Coordinates of C-alpha atoms and ligand atoms in Angstrom, one line a residue:
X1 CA -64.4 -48.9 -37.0
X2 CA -62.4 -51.3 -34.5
X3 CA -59.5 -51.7 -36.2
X4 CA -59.1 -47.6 -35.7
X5 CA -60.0 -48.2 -31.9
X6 CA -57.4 -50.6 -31.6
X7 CA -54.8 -48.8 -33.2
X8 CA -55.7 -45.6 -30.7
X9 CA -55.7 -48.1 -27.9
X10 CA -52.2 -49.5 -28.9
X11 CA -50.9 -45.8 -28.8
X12 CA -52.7 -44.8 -25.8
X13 CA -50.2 -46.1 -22.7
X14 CA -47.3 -44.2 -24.7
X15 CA -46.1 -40.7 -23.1
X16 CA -45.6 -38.5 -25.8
X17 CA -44.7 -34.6 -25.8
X18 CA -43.4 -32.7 -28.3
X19 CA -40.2 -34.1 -28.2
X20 CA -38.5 -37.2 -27.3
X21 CA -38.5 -40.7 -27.1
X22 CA -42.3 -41.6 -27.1
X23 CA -42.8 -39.3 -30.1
X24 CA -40.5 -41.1 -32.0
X25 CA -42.5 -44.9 -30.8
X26 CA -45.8 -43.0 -32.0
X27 CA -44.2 -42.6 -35.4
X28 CA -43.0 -46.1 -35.5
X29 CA -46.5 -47.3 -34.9
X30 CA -47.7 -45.1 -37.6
X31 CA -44.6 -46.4 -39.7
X32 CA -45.9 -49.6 -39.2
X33 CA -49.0 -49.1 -41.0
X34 CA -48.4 -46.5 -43.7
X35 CA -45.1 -45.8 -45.5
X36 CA -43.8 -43.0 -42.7
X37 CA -40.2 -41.0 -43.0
X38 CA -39.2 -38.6 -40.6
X39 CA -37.3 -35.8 -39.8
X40 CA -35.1 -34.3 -36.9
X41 CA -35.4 -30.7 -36.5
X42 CA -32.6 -29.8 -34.4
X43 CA -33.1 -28.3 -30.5
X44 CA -31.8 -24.2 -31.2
X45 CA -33.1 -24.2 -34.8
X46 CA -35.2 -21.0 -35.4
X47 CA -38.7 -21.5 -37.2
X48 CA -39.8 -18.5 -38.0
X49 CA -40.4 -16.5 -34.3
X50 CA -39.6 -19.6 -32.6
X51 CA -36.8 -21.7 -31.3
X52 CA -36.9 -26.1 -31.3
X53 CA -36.5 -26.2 -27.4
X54 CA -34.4 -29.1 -25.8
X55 CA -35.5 -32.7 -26.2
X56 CA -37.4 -34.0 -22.9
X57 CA -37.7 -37.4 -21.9
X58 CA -38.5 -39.1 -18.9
X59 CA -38.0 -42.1 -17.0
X60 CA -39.6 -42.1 -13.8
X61 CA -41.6 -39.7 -11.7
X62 CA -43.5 -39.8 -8.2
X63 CA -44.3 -38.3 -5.1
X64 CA -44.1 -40.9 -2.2
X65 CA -45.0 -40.7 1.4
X66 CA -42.8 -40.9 4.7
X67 CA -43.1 -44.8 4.7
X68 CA -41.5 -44.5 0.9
X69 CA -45.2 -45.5 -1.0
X70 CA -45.5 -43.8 -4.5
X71 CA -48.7 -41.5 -3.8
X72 CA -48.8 -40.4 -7.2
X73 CA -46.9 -42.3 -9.6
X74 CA -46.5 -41.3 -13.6
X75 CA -46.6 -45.5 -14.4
X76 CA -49.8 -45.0 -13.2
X77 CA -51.0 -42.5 -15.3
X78 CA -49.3 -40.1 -17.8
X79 CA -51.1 -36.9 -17.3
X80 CA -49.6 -37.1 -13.8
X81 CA -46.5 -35.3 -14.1
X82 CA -46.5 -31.5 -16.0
X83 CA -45.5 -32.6 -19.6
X84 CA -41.7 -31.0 -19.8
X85 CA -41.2 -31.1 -16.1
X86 CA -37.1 -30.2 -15.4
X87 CA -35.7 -32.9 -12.9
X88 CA -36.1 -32.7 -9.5
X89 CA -34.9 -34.7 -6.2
X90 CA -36.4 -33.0 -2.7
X91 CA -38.0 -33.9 0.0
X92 CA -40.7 -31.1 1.1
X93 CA -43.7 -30.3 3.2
X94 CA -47.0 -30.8 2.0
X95 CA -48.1 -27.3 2.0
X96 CA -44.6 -27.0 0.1
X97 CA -45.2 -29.6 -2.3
X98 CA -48.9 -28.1 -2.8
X99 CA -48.3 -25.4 -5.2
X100 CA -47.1 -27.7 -7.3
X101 CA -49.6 -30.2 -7.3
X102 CA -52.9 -29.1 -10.1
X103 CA -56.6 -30.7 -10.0
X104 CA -60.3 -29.8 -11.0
X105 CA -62.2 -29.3 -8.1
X106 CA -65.6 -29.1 -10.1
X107 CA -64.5 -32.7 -11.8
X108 CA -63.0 -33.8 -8.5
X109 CA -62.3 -37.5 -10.2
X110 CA -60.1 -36.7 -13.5
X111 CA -56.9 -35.7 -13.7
X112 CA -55.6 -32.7 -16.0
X113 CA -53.3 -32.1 -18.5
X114 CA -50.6 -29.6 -18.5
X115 CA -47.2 -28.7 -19.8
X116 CA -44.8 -26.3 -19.3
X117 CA -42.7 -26.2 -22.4
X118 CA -41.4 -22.8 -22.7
X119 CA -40.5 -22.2 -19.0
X120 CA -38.6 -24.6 -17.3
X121 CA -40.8 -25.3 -14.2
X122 CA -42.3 -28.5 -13.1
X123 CA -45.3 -30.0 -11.2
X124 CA -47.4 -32.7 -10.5
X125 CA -51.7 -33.6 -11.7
X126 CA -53.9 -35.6 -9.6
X127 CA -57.5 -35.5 -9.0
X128 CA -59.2 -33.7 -7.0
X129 CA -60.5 -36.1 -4.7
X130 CA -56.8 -37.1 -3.7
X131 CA -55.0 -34.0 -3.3
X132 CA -57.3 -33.0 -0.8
X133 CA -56.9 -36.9 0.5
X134 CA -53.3 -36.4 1.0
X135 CA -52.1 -35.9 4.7
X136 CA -49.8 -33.5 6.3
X137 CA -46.3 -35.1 6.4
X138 CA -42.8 -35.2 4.2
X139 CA -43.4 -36.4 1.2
X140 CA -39.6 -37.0 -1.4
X141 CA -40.3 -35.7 -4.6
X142 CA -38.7 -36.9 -8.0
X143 CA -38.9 -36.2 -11.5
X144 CA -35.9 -38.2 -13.3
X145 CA -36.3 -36.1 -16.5
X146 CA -33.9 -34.8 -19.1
X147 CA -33.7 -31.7 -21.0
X148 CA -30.9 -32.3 -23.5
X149 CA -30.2 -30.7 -27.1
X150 CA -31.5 -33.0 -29.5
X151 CA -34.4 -33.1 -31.9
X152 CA -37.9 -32.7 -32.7
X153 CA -39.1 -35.6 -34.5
X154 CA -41.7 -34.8 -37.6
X155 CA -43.6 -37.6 -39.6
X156 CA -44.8 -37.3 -43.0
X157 CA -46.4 -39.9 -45.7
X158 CA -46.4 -39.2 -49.0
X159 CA -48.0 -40.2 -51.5
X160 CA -47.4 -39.3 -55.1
X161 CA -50.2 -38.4 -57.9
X162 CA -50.1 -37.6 -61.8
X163 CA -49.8 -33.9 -60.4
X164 CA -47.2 -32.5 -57.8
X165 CA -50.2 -30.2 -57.0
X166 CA -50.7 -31.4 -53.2
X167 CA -53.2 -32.0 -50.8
X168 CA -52.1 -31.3 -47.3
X169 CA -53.4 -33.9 -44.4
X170 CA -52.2 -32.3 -40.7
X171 CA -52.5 -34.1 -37.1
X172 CA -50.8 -33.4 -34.4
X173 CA -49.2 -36.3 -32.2
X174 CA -47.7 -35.0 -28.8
X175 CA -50.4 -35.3 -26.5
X176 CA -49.9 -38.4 -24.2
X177 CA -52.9 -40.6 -22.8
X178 CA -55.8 -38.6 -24.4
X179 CA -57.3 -40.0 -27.0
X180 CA -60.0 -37.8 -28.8
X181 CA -57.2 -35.4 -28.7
X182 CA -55.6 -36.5 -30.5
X183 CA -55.0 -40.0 -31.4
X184 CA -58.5 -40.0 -33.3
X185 CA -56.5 -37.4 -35.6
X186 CA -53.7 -39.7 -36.0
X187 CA -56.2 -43.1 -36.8
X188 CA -58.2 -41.1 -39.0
X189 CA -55.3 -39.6 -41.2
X190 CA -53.5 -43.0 -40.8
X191 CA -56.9 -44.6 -42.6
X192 CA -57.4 -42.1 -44.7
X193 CA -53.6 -42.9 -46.0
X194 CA -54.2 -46.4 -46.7
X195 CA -57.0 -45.5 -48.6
X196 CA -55.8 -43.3 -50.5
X197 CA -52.6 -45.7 -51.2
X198 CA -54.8 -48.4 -52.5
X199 CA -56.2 -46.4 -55.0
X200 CA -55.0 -47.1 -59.1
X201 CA -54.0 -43.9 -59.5
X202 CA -54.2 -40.5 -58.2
X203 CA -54.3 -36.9 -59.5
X204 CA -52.9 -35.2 -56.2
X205 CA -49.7 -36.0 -54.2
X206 CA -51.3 -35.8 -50.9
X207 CA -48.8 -35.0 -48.1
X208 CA -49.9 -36.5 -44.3
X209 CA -48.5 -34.8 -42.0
X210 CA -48.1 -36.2 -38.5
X211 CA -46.4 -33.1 -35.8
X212 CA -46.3 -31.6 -32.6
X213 CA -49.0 -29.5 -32.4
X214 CA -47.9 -25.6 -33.0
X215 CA -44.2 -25.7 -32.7
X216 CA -44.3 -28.7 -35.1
X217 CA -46.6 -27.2 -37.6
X218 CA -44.4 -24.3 -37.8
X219 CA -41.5 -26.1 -37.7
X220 CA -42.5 -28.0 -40.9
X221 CA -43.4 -24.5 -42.5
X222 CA -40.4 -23.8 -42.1
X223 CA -38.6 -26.8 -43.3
X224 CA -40.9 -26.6 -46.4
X225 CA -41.4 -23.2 -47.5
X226 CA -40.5 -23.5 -51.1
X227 CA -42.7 -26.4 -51.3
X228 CA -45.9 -24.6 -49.6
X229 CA -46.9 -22.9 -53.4
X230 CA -48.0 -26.3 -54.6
X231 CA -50.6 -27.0 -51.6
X232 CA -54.2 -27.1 -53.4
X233 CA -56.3 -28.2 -50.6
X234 CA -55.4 -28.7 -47.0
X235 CA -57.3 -30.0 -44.1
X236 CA -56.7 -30.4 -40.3
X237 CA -58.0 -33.7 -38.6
X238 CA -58.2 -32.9 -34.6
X239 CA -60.7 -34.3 -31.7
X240 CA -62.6 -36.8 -34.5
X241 CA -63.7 -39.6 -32.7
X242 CA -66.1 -38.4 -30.0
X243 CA -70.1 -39.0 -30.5
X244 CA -71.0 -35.5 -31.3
X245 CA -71.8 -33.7 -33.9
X246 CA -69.2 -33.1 -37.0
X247 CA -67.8 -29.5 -37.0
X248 CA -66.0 -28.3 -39.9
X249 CA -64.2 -24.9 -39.7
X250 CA -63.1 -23.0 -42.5
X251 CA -59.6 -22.0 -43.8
X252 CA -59.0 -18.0 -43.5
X253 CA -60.3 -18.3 -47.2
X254 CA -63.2 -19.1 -46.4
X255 CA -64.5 -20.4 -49.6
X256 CA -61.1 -21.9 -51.0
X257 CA -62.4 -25.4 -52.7
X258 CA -62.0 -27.6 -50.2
X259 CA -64.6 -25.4 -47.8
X260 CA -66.6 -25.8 -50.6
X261 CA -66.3 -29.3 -51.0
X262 CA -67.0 -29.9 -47.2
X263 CA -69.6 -28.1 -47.1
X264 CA -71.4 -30.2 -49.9
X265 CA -69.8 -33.4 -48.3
X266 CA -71.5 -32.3 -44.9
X267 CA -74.7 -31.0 -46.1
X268 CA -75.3 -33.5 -48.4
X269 CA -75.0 -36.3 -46.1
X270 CA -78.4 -35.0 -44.4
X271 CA -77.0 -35.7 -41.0
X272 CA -76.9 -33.0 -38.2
X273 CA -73.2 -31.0 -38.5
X274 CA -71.9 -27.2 -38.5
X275 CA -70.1 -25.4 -40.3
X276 CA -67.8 -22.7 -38.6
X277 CA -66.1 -19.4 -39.7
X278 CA -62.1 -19.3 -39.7
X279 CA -61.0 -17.9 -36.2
X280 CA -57.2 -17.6 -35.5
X281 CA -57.4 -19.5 -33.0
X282 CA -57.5 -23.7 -32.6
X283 CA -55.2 -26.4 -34.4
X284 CA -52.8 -26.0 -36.5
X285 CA -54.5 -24.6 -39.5
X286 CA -53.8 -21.1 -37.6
X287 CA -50.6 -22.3 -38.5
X288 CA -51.2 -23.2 -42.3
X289 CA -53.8 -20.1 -42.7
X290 CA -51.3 -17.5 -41.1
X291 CA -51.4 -14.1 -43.7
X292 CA -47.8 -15.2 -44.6
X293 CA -48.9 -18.6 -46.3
X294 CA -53.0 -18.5 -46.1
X295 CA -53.3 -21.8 -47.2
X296 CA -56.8 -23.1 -48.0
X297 CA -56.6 -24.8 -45.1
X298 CA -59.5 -25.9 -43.4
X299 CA -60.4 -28.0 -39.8
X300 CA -62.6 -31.5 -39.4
X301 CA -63.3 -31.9 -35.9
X302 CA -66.4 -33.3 -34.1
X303 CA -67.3 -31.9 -30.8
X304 CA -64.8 -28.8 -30.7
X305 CA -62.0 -28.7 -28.5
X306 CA -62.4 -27.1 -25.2
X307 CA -66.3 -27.8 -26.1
X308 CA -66.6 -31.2 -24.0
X309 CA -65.5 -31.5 -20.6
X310 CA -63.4 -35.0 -20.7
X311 CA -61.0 -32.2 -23.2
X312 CA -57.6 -32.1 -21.6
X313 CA -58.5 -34.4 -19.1
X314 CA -57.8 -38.1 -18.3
X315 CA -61.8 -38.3 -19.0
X316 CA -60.6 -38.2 -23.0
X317 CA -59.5 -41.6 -22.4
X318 CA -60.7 -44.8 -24.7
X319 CA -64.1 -44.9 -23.6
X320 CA -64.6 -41.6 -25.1
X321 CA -63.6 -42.7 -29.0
X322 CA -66.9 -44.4 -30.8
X323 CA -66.0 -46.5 -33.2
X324 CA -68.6 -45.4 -34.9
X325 CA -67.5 -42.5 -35.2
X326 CA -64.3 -43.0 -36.5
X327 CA -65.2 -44.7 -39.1
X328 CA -68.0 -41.8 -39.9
X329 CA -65.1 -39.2 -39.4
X330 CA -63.1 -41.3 -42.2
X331 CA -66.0 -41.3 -44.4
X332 CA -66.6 -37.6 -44.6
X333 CA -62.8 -37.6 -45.1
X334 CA -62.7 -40.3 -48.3
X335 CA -65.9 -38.4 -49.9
X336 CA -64.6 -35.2 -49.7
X337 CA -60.8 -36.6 -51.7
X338 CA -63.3 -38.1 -54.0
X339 CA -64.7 -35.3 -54.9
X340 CA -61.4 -32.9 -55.0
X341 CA -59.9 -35.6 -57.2
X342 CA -63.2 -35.3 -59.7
X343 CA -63.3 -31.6 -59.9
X344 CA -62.5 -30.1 -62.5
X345 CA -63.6 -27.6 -65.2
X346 CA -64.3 -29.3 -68.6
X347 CA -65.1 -27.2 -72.2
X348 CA -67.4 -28.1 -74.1
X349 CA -66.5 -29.3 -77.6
X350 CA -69.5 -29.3 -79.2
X351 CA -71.0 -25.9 -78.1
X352 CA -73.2 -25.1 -80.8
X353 CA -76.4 -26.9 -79.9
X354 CA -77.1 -30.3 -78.1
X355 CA -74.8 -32.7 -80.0
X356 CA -76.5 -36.2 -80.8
X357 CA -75.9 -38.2 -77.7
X358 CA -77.5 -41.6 -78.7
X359 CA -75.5 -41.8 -81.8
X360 CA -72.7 -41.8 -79.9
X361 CA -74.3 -44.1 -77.1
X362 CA -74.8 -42.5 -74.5
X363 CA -78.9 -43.5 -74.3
X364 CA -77.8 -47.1 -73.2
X365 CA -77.3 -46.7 -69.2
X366 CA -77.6 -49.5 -66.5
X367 CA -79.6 -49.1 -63.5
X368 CA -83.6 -47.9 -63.0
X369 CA -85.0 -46.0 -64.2
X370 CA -85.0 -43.1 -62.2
X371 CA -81.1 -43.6 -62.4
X372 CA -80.8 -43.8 -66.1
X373 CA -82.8 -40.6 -65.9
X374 CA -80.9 -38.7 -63.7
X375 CA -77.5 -39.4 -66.1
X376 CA -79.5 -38.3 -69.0
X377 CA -80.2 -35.0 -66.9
X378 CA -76.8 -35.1 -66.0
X379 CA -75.3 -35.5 -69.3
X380 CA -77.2 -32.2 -70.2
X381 CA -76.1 -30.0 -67.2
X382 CA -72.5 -30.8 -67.3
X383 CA -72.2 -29.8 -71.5
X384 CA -74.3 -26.7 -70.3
X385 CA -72.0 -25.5 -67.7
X386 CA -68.8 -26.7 -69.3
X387 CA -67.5 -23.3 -70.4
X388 CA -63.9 -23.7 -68.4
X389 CA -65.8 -21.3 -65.7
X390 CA -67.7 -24.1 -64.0
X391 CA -66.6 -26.9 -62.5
X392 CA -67.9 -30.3 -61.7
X393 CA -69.0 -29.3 -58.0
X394 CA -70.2 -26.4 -58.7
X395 CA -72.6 -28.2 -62.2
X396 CA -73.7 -30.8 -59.2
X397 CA -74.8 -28.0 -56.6
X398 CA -76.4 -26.5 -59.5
X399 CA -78.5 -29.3 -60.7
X400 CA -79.5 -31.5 -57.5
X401 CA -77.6 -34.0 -58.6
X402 CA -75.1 -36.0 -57.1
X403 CA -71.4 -34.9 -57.8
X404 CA -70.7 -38.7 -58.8
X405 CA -73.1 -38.7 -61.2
X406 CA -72.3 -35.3 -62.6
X407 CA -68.3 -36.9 -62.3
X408 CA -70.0 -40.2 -64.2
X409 CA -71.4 -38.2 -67.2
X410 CA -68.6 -36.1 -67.1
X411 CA -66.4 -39.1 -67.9
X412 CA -68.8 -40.8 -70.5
X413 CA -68.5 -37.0 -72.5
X414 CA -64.9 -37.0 -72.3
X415 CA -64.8 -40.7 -73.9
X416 CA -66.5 -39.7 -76.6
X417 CA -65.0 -36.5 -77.2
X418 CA -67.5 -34.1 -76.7
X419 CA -65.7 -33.0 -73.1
X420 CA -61.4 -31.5 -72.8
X421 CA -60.6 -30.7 -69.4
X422 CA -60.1 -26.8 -69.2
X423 CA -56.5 -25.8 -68.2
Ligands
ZN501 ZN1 -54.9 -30.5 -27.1

């Protein structure tokens, strides 16, 4: 889908972290799509085992040569400095300065990404092909950055429903200049949003939640405990807008409803995907699916991280987002809150025996044949299995049929009485 594209593409240039300045501009952007607040969790706050460090923000950094050109140069590319980099002023060797300096020699032409955020230290990433390019001389080294109390900046969109019973949507949004991870996150969730806000009326209050990965996940947790008991369904959205292959990983529940309802949204979509056990280890649903909250919690992904080699490298730049597969990464999204909004467990009202169905109407379908067929089939199944114990998905797995047709006949009982939801 384009419009996701451009959206990632307008994000792109900005140089996030987990705190600061280009955090906040990333939830502006989202702000100005979807109706965004935030919050400032204060630099010193514990969360849990950890601490919100001191805000970092940048203005300029670069390593020039003896005749004062900028050899490497963070307006060229983000990934250049080490995100979190303390300041620094000096003028050094090369074989000083190369310690400092981090490639891939077996991708000699991207440049990696790393941080330091929990040790002040600082450094420089280049590819390969130029660090072993650079002579022997003085180069002056600068990174005008700040470390300063301040704030870590969370983003969250939500959106009310008949219910308070929530549906947690979780991206994180610190990574700068790589777009598969995780700007993809961010236009999916963002899209998924604006769905879901055009919609009549909803049965869950779905919660978006955009934050630095790991400290800001926990962070939130914190900041929400005694809010965490009404989370129904949760799902991560991470590296979703690569060509390959969906991926869906499961919560630590492992068959909580939403890994259900992925795995019929998945499987019945007849396209090529896997499904994954719960590790503790990945995004942030190792966050969400710690023993302490084990929320059902579960990870969309396509190509898993660490699983491509552009991951964590100026390689997961534009190019490597399909629109394509945005848009199929949405779709999978929207049919899976479908469904969690349709299931439910009904009881049948008229248990004793088939009740009369085409005195009440419900012989006189639209559509073929085959169609009108399958709803009569369906009509049966779901005042068979609606004994409180079963619900809609689980009537739809049962008979081959299509949950929204199962949802459809489910609705046409109900009108006429012969179907209560279950409580
Ligand atoms: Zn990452």
């Amino acid at each position: 889908m384009k419009e996701m594209h451009d959206f990632c593409a307008g994000l792109y240039p900005i140089l996030r972290s987990i705190t600061g300045d280009g955090l906040r501009r990333t939830l502006a952007e989202i702000g100005r799509h979807v109706p965004l607040t935030t919050t400032e969790i204060s630099s010193g706050r514990a969360c849990f085992d950890w601490t919100i460090p001191r805000e970092w923000n940048l203005r300029d950094a670069y390593v020039a040569n003896e005749r004062g050109e900028r050899v490497i140069d963070v307006a060229r590319h983000n990934l250049h400095v080490v995100n979190y980099s303390v300041p620094v002023r000096a003028s050094m060797t090369l074989d000083e300065l190369k310690p400092r300096l981090h490639s891939l020699p077996d991708r000699p032409d991207w440049i990696p990404y790393r941080t330091s955020y929990y040790k002040d230290d600082w450094g420089f990433c280049l590819t390969h092909r130029q660090k072993e390019s650079l002579p022997p001389g003085r180069y002056e080294v600068v990174i005008d950055s700040t470390l300063q109390p301040g704030g870590m900046t969370l983003g969250e969109v939500v959106l009310p429903g008949t219910s308070d019973e929530t549906v947690l949507i979780s991206t994180h949004t610190c990574h700068p200049s790589l777009a598969n991870d995780n700007l993809s996150g961010m236009a999916v969730a963002v899209w998924l949003a604006k769905h879901l806000a055009s919609l009549p009326q909803r049965r869950y209050t779905y919660r978006f939640v955009f934050v630095p990965g790991t400290i800001g996940a926990i962070a939130w947790l914190a900041h929400n405990e005694p809010q965490l008991v009404r989370i129904r369904h949760g799902l991560v959205l991470s590296g979703v807008g690569d060509a390959g292959q969906i991926h869906y990983k499961r919560s630590r529940q492992e068959t909580a409803e939403i890994d259900q309802v992925m795995q019929y949204v998945l499987e019945s979509s007849g396209e090529p995907h896997t499904i994954m056990p719960f590790i503790p280890y990945g995004y942030d649903e190792r966050q969400y699916c710690s023993p302490g909250f084990d929320l059902p919690v579960g990870c969309l992904m396509r190509t898993p991280f660490g699983k491509y080699p552009q991951y964590h490298t100026s390689a997961d730049n534009l190019e490597l987002l399909s629109p394509e597969a945005l848009g199929d990464s949405l779709a999978k999204c929207i049919a899976a809150v479908e469904i969690l909004e349709g299931n439910r467990r009904y009881v049948n009202l008229n248990p004793k025996c088939e009740p009369l169905l085409g005195k009440r109407g419900l012989y006189s379908t639209t559509g073929g044949e085959n169609e009108t067929k399958q709803f009569q089939m369906a009509l049966l199944w779901v005042l068979s299995y609606s004994d409180g114990k079963h619900a809609l998905l689980d009537i739809a797995k049962r008979a081959e049929i299509p949950f929204r047709t199962i949802k459809a006949a489910a609705d046409a009982l109900e009108k006429v009485e012969l179907l209560r939801p279950a409580q």
